[in-house]
Short mmCIF file of C-alpha atoms in Angstrom, two decimals:
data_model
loop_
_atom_site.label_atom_id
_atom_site.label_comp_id
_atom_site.label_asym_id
_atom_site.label_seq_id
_atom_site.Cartn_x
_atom_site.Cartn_y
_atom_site.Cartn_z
CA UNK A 1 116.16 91.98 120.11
CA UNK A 2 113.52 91.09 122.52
CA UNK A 3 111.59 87.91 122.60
CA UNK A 4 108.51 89.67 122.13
CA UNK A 5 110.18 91.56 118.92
CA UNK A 6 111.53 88.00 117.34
CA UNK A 7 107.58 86.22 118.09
CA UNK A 8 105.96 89.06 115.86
CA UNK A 9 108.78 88.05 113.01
CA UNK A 10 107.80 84.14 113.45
CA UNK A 11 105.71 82.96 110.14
CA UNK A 12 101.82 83.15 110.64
CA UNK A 13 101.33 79.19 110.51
CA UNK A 14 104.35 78.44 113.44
CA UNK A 15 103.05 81.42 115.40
CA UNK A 16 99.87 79.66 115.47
CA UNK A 17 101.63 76.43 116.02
CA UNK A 18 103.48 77.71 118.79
CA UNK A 19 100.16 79.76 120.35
CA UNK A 20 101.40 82.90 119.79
CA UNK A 21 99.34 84.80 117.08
CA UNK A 22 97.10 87.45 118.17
CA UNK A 23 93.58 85.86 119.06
CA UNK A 24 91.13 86.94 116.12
CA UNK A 25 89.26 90.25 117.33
CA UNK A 26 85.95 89.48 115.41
CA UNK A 27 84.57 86.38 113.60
CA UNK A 28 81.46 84.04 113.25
CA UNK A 29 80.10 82.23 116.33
CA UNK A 30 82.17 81.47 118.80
CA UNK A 31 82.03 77.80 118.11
CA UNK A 32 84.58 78.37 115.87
CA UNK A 33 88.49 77.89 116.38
CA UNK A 34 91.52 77.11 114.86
CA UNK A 35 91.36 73.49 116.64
CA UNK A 36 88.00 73.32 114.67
CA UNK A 37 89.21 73.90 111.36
CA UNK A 38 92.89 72.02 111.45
CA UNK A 39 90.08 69.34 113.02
CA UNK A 40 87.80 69.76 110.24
CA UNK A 41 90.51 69.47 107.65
CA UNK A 42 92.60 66.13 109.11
CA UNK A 43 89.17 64.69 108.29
CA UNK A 44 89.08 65.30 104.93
CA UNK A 45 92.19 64.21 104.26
CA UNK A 46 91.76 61.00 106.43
CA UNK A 47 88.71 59.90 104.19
CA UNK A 48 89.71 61.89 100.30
CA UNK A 49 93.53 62.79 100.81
CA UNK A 50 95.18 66.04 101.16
CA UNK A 51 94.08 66.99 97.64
CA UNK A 52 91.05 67.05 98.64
CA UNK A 53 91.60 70.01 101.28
CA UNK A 54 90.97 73.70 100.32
CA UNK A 55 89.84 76.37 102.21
CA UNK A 56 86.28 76.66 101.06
CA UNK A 57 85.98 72.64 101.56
CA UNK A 58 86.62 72.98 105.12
CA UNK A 59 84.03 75.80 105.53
CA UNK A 60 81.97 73.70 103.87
CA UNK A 61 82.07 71.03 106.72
CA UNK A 62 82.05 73.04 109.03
CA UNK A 63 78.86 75.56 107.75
CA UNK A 64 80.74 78.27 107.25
CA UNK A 65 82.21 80.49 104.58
CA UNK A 66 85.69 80.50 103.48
CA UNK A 67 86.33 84.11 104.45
CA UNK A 68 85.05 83.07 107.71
CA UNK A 69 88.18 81.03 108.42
CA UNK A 70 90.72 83.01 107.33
CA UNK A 71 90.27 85.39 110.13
CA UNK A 72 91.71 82.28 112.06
CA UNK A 73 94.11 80.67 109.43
CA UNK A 74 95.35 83.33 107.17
CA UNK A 75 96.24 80.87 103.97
CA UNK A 76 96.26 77.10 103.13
CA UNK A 77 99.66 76.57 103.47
CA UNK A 78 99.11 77.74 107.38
CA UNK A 79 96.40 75.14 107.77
CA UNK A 80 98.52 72.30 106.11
CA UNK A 81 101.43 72.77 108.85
CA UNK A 82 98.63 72.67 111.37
CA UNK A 83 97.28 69.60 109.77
CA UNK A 84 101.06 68.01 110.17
CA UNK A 85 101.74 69.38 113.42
CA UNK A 86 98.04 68.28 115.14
CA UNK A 87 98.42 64.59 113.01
CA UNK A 88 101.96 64.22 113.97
CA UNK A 89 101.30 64.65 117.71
CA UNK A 90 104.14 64.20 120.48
CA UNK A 91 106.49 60.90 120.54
CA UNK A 92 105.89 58.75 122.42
CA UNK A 93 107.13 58.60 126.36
CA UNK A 94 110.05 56.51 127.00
CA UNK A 95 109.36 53.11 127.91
CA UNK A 96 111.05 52.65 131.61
CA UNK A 97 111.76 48.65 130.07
CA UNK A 98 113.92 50.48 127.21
CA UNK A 99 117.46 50.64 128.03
CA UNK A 100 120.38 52.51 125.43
CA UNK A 101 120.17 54.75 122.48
CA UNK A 102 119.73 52.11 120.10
CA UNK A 103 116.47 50.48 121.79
CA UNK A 104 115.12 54.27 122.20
CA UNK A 105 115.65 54.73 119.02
CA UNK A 106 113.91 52.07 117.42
CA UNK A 107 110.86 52.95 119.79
CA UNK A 108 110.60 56.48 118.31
CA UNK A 109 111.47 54.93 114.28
CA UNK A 110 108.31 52.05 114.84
CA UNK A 111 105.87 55.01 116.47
CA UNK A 112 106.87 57.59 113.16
CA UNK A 113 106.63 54.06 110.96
CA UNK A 114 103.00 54.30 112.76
CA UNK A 115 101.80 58.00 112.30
CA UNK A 116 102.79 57.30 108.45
CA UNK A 117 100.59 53.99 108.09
CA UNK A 118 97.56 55.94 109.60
CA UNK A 119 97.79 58.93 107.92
CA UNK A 120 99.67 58.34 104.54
CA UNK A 121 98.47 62.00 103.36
CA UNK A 122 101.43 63.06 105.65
CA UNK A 123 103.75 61.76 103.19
CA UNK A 124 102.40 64.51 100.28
CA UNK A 125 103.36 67.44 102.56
CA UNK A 126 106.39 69.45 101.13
CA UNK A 127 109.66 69.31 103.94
CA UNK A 128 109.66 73.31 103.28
CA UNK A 129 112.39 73.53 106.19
CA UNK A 130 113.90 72.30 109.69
CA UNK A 131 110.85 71.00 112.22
CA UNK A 132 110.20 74.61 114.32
CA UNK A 133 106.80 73.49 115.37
CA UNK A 134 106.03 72.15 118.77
CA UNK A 135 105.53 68.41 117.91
CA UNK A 136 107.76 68.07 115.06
CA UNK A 137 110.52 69.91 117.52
CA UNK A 138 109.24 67.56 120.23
CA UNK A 139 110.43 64.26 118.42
CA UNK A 140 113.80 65.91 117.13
CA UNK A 141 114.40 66.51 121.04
CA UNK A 142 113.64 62.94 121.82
CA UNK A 143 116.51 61.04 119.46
CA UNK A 144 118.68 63.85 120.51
CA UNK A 145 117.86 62.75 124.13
CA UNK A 146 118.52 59.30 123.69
CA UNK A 147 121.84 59.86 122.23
CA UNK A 148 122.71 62.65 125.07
CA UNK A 149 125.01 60.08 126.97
CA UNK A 150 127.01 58.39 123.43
CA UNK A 151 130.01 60.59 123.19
CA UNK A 152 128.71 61.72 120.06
CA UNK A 153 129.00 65.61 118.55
CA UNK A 154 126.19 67.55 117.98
CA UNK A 155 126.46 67.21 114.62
CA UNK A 156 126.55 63.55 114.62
CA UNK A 157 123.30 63.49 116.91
CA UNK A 158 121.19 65.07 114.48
CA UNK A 159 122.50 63.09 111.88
CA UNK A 160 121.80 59.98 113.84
CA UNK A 161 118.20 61.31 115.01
CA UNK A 162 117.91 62.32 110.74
CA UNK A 163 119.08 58.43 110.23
CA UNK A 164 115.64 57.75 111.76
CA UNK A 165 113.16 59.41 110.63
CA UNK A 166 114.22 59.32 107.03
CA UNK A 167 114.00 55.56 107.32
CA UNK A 168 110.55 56.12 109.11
CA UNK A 169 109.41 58.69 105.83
CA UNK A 170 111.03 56.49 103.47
CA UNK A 171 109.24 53.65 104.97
CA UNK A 172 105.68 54.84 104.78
CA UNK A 173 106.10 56.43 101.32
CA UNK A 174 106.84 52.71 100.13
CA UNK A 175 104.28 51.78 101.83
CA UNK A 176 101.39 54.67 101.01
CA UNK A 177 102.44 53.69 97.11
CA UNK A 178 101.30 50.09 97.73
CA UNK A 179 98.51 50.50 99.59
CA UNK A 180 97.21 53.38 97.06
CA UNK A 181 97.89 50.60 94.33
CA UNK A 182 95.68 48.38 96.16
CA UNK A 183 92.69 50.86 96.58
CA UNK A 184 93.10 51.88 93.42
CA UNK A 185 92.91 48.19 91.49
CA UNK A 186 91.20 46.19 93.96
CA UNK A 187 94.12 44.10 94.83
CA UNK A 188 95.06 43.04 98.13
CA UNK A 189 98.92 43.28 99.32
CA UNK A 190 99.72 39.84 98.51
CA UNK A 191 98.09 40.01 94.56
CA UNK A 192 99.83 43.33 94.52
CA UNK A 193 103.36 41.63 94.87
CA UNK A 194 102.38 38.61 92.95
CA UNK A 195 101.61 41.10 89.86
CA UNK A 196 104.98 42.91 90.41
CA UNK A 197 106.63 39.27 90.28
CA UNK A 198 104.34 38.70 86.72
CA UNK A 199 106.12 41.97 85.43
CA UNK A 200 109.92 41.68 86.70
CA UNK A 201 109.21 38.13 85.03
CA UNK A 202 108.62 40.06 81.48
CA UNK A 203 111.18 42.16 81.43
CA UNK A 204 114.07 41.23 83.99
CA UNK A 205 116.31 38.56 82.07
CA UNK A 206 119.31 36.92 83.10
CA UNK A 207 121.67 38.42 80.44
CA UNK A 208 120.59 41.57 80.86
CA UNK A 209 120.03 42.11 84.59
CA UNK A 210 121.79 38.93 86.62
CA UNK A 211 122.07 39.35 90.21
CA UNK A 212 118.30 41.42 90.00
CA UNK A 213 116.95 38.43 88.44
CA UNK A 214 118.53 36.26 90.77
CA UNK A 215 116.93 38.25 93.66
CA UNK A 216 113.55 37.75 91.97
CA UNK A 217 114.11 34.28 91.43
CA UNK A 218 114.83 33.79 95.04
CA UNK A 219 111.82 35.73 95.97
CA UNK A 220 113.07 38.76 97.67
CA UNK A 221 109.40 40.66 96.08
CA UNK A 222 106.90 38.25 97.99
CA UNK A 223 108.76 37.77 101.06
CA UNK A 224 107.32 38.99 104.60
CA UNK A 225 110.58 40.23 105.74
CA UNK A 226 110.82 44.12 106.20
CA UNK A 227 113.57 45.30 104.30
CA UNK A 228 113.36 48.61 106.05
CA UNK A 229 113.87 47.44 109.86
CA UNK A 230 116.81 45.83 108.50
CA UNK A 231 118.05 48.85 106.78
CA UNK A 232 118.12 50.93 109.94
CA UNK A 233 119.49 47.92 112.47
CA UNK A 234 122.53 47.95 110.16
CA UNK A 235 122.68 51.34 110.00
CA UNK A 236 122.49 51.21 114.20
CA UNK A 237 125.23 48.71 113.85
CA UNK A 238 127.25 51.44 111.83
CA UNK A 239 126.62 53.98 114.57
CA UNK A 240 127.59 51.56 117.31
CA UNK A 241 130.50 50.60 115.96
CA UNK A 242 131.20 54.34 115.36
CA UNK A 243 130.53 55.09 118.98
CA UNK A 244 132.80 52.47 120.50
CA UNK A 245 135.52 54.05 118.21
CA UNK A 246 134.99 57.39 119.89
CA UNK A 247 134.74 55.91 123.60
CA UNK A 248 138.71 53.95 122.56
CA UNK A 249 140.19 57.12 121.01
CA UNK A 250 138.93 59.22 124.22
CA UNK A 251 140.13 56.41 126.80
CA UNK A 252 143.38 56.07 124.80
CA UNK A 253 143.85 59.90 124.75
CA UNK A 254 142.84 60.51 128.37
CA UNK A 255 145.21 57.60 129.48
CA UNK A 256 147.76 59.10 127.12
CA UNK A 257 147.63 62.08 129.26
CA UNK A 258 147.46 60.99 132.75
CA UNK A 259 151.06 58.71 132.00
CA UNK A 260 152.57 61.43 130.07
CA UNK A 261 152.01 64.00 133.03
CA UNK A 262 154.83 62.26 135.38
CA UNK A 263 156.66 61.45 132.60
CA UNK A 264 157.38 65.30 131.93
CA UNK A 265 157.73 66.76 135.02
CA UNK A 266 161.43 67.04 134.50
CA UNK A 267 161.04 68.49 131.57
CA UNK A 268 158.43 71.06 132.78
CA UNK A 269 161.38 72.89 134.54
CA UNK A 270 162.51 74.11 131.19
CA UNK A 271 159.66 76.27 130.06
CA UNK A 272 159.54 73.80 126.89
CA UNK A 273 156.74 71.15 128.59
CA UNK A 274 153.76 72.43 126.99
CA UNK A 275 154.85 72.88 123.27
CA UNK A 276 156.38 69.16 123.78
CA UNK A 277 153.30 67.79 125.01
CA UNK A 278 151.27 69.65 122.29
CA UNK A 279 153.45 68.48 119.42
CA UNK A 280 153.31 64.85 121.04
CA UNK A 281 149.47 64.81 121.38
CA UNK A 282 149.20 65.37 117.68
CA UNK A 283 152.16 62.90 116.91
CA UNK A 284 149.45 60.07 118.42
CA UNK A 285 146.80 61.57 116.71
CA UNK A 286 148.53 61.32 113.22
CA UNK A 287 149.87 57.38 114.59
CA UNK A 288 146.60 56.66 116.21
CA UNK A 289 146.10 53.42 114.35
CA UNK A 290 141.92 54.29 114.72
CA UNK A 291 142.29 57.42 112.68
CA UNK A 292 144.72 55.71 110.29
CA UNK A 293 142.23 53.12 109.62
CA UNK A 294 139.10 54.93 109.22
CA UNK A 295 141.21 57.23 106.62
CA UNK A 296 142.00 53.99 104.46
CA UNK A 297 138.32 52.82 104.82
CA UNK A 298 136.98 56.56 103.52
CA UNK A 299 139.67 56.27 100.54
CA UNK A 300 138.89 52.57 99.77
CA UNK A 301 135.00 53.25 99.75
CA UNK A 302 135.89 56.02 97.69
CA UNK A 303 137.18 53.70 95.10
CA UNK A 304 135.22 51.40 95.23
CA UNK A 305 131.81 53.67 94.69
CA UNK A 306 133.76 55.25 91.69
CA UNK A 307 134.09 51.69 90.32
CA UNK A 308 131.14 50.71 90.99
CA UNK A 309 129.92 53.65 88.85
CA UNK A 310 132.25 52.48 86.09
CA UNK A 311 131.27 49.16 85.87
CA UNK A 312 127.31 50.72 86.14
CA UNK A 313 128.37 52.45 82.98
CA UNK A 314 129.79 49.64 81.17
CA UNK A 315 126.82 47.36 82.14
CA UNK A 316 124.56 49.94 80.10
CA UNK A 317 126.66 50.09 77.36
CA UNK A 318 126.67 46.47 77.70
CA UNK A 319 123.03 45.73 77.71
CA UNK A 320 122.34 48.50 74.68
CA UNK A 321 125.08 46.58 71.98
CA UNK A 322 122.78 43.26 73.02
CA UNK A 323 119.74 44.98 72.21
CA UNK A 324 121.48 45.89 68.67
CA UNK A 325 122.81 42.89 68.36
CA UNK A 326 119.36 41.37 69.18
CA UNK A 327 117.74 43.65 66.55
CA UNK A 328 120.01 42.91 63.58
CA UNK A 329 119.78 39.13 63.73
CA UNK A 330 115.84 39.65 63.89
CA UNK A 331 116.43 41.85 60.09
CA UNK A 332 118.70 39.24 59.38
CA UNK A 333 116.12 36.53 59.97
#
């Protein structure tokens, strides 16, 4: 299949994205583009939401009717991944003062964390798929980049690059909720948390809910630490330490190699050396006390998150026979 052949398959919206749909053969004034419109409707958004956008509002700012702009965006759901992929925009360049994958990394997480604070309306659009736009491809290609030179698979790139921006979406959608909480009553961040702290403090009790009411008590809902950049620096931690476990299995198994080659030269006479090597190369594997450990870890945190989902059980059951019991000394009384 040619390339021409597969860019007539692509999706009207990431044709457009990609500026390859056939350029409209008759329309209003020529004043009018698909930059204009996705422009048009970013602006709505910005100032009502993304509920607020529709086809025949946009014509509407822009004096126009809604048939108008469909000969340039062919449905709503083709303007919304416009919207994303114009409000989005490319990541940022690297910074020639950031050195490593992890300090890369972080610069692309705090620019997404960005994007998300200015335009929360990002947040409501539906993940309908893998990023095949320009821009959304654009920052994929960028944490892949940075972690080009770790050792890592493919596989674990993308999940590392994933690592990010979740925390980045996760991140503003916290966020978005607390600021639309504030719009909505008046209240400013810090009278926001202090009212959470009022409610936790009504129904969060010590017998029921211990270590969450020692959290409150401590404070953990009013203080200005970001419980999100600490999130992903341990989870960088996690991939670090992962990474120096690949670099010590591939030095250990490359200077396995290089002392086992004069070792069986004597042996390569026989026709036998490469079955030998190959059954002793999986003999360290098996021994390799790396691999043996990160096997016990795996089953142990196994274990350990099927207790913990015991003991969650219990806990309920727990807190339900002290609500009973609660109840029937109250009749009692």
């Amino acid at each position: 299949m040619s390339s021409d052949d597969t860019i007539e398959q692509l999706p009207s919206g990431i044709a457009l994205a990609w500026g390859v749909a056939a350029t409209p053969q008759r329309g209003p004034k020529r004043e009018m583009s698909v930059e204009k419109i996705v422009d048009a409707a970013i602006e709505i958004a910005d100032s009502d939401g993304i509920q607020a956008v529709s086809m025949s509002a946009v014509a509407k700012r822009l004096g126009y009717t809604p048939m108008s702009l469909y000969r340039y965006v062919s449905s709503k759901d083709d303007l919304l991944l416009l919207m994303q992929e114009e409000a989005t925009g490319l990541p940022p360049e690297a910074d020639g003062e950031v050195v490593g994958w992890r300090a890369r990394l972080s610069e692309l997480y705090q620019a997404q964390s960005l994007i998300y604070a200015r335009q929360p309306w990002l947040l409501s659009m539906p993940i309908t798929g893998s990023p095949i736009t320009p821009n959304s491809s654009a920052w994929l290609e960028a944490g892949l980049e940075a972690l080009s030179d770790t050792g890592l698979s493919e596989e674990e790139r993308i999940a590392v690059s994933l690592l990010v921006t979740g925390a980045a979406r996760w991140k503003g959608l916290i966020a978005a909720g607390y600021e639309e909480q504030s719009r909505t009553t008046g209240l400013d961040a810090a009278e926001v948390a202090s009212r959470e702290q009022r409610l936790f403090d009504a129904v969060i009790t010590e017998d029921g809910y211990p270590f969450l009411r020692r959290a409150i008590d401590a404070g953990v809902f009013t203080s200005d630490s970001d419980p999100f950049d600490f999130g992903l620096e341990r989870g960088f931690d996690g991939v670090e330490a992962f990474i120096d476990g690949v670099e010590r299995r591939r030095s250990g198994t490359e200077s396995g190699t290089a002392d086992g080659s004069g070792a069986t030269s004597s042996a390569d006479s026989s026709g036998d050396a490469a079955g030998e090597a190959a059954d002793g190369q999986a003999a360290i594997a098996d021994d390799d006390p790396d691999v043996i450990a990160d096997k016990k870890l795996r089953e142990a945190q196994k274990a350990v998150r099927q207790a913990q989902k015991v003991l969650a059980e219990a806990r309920k059951r727990e807190r339900q026979v002290r609500r009973e019991a609660k109840e029937r000394v109250a009749k009692r009384r």
